[in-house]
PDB file of C-alpha atoms in Angstrom:
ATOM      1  CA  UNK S   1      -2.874 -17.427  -5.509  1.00  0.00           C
ATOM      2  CA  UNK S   2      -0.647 -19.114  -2.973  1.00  0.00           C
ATOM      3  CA  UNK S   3      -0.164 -15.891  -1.122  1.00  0.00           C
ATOM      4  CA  UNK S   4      -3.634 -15.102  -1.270  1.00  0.00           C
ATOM      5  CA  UNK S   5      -4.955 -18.481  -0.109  1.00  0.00           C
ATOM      6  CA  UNK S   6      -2.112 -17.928   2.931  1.00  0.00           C
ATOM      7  CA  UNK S   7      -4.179 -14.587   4.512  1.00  0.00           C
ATOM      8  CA  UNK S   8      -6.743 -15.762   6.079  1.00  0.00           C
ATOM      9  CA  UNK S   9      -4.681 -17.962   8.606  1.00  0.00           C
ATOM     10  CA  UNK S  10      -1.759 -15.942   8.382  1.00  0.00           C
ATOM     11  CA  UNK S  11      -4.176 -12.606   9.821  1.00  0.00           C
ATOM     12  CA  UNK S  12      -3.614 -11.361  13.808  1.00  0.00           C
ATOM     13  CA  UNK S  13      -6.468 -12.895  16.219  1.00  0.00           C
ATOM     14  CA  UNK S  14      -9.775 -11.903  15.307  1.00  0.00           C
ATOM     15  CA  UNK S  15      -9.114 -10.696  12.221  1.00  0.00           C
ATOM     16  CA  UNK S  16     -11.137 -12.217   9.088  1.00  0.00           C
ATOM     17  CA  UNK S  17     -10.248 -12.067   5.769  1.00  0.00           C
ATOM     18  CA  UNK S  18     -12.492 -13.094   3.081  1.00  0.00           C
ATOM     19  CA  UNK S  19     -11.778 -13.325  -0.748  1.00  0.00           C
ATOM     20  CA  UNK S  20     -14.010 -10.797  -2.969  1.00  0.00           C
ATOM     21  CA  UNK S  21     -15.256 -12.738  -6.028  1.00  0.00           C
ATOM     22  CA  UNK S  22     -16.745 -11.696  -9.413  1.00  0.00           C
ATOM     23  CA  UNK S  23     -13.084  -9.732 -10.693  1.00  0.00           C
ATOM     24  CA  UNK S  24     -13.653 -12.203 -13.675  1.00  0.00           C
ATOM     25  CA  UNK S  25     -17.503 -11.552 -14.264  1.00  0.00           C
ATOM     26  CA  UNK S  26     -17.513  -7.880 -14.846  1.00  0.00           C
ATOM     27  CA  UNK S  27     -17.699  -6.763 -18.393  1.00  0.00           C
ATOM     28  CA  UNK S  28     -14.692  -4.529 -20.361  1.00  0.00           C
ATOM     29  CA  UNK S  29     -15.908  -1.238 -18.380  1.00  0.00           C
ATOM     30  CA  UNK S  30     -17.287   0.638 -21.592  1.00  0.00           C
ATOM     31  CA  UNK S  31     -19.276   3.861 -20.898  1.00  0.00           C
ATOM     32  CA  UNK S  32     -22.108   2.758 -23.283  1.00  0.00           C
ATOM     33  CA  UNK S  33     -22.683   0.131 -20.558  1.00  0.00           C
ATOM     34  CA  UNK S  34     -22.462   1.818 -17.615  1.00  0.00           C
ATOM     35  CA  UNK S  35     -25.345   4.214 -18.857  1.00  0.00           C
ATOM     36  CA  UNK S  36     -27.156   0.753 -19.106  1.00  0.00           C
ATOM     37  CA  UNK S  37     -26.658   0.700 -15.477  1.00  0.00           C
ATOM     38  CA  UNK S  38     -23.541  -1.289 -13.377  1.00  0.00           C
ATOM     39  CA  UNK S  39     -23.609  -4.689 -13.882  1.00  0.00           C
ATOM     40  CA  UNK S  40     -24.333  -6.929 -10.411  1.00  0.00           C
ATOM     41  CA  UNK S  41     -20.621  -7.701  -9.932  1.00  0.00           C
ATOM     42  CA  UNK S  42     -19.499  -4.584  -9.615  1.00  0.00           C
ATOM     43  CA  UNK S  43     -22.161  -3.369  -7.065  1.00  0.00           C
ATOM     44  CA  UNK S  44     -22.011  -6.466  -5.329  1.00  0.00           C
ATOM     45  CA  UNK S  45     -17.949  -5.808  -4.874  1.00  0.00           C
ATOM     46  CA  UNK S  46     -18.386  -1.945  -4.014  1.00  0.00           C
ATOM     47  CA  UNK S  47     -20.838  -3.241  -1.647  1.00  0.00           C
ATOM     48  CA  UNK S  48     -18.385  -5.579  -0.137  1.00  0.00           C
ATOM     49  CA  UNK S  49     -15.381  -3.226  -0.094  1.00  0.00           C
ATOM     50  CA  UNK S  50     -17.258  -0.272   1.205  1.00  0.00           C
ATOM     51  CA  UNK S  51     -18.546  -3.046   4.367  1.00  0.00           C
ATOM     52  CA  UNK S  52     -14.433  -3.997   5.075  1.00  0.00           C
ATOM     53  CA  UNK S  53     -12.565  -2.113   7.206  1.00  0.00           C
ATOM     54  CA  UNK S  54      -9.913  -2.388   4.944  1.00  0.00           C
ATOM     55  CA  UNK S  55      -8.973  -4.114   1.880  1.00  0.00           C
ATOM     56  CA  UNK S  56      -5.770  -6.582   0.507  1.00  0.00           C
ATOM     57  CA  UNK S  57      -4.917  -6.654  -2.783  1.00  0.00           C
ATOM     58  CA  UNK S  58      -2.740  -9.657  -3.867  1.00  0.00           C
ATOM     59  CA  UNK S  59      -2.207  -9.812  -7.652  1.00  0.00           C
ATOM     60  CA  UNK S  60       0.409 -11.140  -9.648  1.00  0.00           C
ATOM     61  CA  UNK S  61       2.289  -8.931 -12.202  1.00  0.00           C
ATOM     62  CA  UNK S  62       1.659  -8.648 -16.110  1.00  0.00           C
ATOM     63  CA  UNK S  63       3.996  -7.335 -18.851  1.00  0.00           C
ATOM     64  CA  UNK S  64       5.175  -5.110 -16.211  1.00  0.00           C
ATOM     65  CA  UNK S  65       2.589  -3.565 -14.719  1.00  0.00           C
ATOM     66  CA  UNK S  66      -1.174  -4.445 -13.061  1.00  0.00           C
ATOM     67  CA  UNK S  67      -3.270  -7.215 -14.651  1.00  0.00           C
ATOM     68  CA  UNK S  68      -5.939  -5.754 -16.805  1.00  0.00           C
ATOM     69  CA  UNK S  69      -9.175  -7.497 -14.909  1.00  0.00           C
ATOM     70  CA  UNK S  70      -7.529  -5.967 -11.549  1.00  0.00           C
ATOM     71  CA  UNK S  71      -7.100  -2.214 -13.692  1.00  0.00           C
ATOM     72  CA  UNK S  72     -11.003  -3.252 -15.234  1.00  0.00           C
ATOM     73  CA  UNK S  73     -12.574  -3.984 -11.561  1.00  0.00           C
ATOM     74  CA  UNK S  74     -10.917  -0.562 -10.466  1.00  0.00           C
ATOM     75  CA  UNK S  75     -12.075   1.354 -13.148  1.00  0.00           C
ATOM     76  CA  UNK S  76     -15.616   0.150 -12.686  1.00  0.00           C
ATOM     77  CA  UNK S  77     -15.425   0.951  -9.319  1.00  0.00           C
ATOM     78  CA  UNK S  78     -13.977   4.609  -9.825  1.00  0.00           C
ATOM     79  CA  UNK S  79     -17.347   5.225 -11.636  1.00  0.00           C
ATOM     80  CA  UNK S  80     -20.165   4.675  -8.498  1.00  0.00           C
ATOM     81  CA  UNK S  81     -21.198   7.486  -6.570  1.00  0.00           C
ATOM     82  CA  UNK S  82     -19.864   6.912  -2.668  1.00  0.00           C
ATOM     83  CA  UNK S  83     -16.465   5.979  -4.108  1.00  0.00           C
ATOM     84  CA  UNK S  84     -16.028   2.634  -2.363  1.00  0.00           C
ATOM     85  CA  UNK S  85     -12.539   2.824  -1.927  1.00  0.00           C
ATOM     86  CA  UNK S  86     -12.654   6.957  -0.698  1.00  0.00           C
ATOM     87  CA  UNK S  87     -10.522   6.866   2.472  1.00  0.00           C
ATOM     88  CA  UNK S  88     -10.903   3.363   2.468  1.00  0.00           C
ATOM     89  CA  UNK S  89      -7.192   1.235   3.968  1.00  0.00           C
ATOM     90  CA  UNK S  90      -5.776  -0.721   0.867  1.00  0.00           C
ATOM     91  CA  UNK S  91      -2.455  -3.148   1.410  1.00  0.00           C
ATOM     92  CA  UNK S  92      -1.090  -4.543  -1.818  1.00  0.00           C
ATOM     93  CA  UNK S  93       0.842  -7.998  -1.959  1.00  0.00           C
ATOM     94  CA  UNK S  94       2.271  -9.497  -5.336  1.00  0.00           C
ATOM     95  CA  UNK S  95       3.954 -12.593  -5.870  1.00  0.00           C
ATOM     96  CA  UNK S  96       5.699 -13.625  -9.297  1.00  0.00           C
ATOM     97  CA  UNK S  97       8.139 -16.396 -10.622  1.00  0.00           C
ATOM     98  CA  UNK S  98      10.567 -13.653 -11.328  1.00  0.00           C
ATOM     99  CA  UNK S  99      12.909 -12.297  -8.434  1.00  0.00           C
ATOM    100  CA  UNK S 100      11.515  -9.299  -7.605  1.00  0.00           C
ATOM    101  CA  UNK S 101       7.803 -10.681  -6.804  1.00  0.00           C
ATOM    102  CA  UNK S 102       5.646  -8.268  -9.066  1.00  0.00           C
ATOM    103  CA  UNK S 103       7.116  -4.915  -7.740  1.00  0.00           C
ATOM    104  CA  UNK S 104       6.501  -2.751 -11.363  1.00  0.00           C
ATOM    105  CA  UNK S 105       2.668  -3.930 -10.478  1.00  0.00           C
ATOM    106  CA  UNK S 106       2.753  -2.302  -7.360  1.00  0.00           C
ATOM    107  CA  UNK S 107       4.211   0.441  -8.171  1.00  0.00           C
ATOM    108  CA  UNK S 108       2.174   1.070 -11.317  1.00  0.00           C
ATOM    109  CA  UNK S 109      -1.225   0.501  -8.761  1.00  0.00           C
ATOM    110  CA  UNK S 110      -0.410   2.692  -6.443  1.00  0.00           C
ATOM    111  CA  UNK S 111      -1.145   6.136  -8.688  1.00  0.00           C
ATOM    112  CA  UNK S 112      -4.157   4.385 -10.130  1.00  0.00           C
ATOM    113  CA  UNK S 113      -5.457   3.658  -5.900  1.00  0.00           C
ATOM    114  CA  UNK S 114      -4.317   7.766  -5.253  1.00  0.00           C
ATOM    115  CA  UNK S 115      -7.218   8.545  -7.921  1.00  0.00           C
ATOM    116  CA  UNK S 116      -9.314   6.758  -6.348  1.00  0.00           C
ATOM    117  CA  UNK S 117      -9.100   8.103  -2.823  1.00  0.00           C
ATOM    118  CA  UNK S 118      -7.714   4.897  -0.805  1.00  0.00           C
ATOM    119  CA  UNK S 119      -5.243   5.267   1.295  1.00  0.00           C
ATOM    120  CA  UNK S 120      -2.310   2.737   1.001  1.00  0.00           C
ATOM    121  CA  UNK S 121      -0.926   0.836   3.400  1.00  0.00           C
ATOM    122  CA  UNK S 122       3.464   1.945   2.805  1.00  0.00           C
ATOM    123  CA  UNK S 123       5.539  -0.578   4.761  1.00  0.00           C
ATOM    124  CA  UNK S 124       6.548  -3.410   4.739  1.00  0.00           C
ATOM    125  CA  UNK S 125       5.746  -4.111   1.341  1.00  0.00           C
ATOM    126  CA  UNK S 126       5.486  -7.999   0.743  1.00  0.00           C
ATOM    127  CA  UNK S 127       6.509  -9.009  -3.023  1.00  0.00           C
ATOM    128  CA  UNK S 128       7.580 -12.454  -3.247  1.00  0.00           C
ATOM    129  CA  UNK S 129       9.901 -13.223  -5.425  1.00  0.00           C
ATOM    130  CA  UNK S 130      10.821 -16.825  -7.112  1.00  0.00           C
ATOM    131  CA  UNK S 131       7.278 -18.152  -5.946  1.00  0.00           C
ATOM    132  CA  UNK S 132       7.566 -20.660  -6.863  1.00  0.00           C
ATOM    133  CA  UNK S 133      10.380 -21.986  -4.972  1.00  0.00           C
ATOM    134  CA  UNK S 134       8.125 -21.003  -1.849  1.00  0.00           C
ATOM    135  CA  UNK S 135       5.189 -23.453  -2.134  1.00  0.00           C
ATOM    136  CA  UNK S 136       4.904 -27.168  -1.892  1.00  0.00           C
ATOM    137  CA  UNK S 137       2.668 -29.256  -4.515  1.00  0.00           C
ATOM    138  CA  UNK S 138      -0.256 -28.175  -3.922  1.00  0.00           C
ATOM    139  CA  UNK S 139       0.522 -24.689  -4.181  1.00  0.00           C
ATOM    140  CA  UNK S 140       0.182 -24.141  -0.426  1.00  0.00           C
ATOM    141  CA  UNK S 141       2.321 -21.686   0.866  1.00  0.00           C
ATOM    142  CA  UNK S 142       5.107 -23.112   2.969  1.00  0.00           C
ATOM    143  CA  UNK S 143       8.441 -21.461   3.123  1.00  0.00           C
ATOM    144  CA  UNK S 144       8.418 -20.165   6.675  1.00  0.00           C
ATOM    145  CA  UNK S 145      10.303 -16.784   6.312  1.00  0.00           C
ATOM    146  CA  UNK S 146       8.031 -15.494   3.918  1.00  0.00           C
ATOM    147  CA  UNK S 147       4.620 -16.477   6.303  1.00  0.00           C
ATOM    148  CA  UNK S 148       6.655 -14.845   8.940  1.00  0.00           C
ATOM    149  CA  UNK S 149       7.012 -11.635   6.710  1.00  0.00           C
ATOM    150  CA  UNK S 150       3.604 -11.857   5.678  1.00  0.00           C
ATOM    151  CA  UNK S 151       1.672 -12.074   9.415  1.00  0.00           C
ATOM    152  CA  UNK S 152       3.926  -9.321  10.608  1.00  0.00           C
ATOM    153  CA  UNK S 153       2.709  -7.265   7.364  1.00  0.00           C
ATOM    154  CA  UNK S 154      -0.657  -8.596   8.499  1.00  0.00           C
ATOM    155  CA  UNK S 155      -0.095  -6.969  11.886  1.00  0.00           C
ATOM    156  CA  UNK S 156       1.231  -4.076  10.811  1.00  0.00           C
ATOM    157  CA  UNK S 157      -1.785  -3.151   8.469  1.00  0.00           C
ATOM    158  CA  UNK S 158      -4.629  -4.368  11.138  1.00  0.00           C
ATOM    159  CA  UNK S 159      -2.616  -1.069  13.702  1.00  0.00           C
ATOM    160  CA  UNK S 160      -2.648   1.546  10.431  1.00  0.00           C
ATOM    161  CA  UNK S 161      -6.548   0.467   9.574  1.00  0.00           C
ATOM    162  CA  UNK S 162      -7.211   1.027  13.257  1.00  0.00           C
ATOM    163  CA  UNK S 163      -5.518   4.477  13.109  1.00  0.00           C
ATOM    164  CA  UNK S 164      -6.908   5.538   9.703  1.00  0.00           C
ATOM    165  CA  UNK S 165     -10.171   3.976  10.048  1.00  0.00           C
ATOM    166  CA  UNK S 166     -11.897   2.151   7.096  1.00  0.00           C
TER     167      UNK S 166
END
């Protein structure tokens, strides 16, 4: 959360980032629901992501591999009509306790963004190891070589959306 938190002042000049909410609202996707119609948070984030130019996703790691209300959200999203992430820019961040800062997530969420049509955002990757170790007590973000790494990711994602469009 740290990392996430960081973005918005950590982003080039004139670039706004703004935090999607209702991940934790949306039901277990279940077919027998979606014939019911999609619930209001998930139309309310396709709306959202399909209005971005691009979109950051920072997630910690589980068991491994991507949290299962991040794999949930995505899954209810792969279902719309006008895909919201089709040919839509997509950086991933992680950050974890352990040393090598939720890279199994990202590389287990990068298939799962191929099906559905975004187009990831390579290098630099940011993963931040040992968190912990880079935030102060109130979980603010503070160890300077890692907000350096993370503005010039910033930077280097705000040229690729410009060249691939969102």
């Amino acid at each position: 959360a740290a990392v996430q938190r960081s973005l918005p002042e950590l982003a080039p000049a004139g670039i706004r980032i703004a935090a999607l909410s209702g991940i934790g609202d949306m039901p277990l996707y279940n077919a027998d629901v979606q014939a019911q119609g999609f619930p209001k948070p998930v139309t309310d984030m396709a709306d959202a992501i399909r209005k971005a130019d691009g979109v950051v996703i920072c997630s910690p790691e589980y068991n491994y591999s991507v949290p299962g209300v991040l794999k949930n959200a995505i899954d209810w999203l792969s279902r719309l009509p006008e895909q919201p992430f089709a040919n839509k820019p997509v950086l991933i961040q992680s950050a974890s306790q352990g040393p090598i800062g939720g890279a199994r997530m990202q590389y287990h969420l990068r298939p799962i963004l191929v099906f559905v049509e975004a187009v990831v955002f390579t290098r630099p990757e940011v993963m931040v190891g040992q968190a912990q170790t880079r935030v102060d007590q109130d979980l603010k973000l503070t160890d300077q070589a890692t907000r350096d790494f993370i503005k010039a990711q910033l930077a280097a994602f705000e040229t690729f959306v410009r060249r691939v469009g969102g």
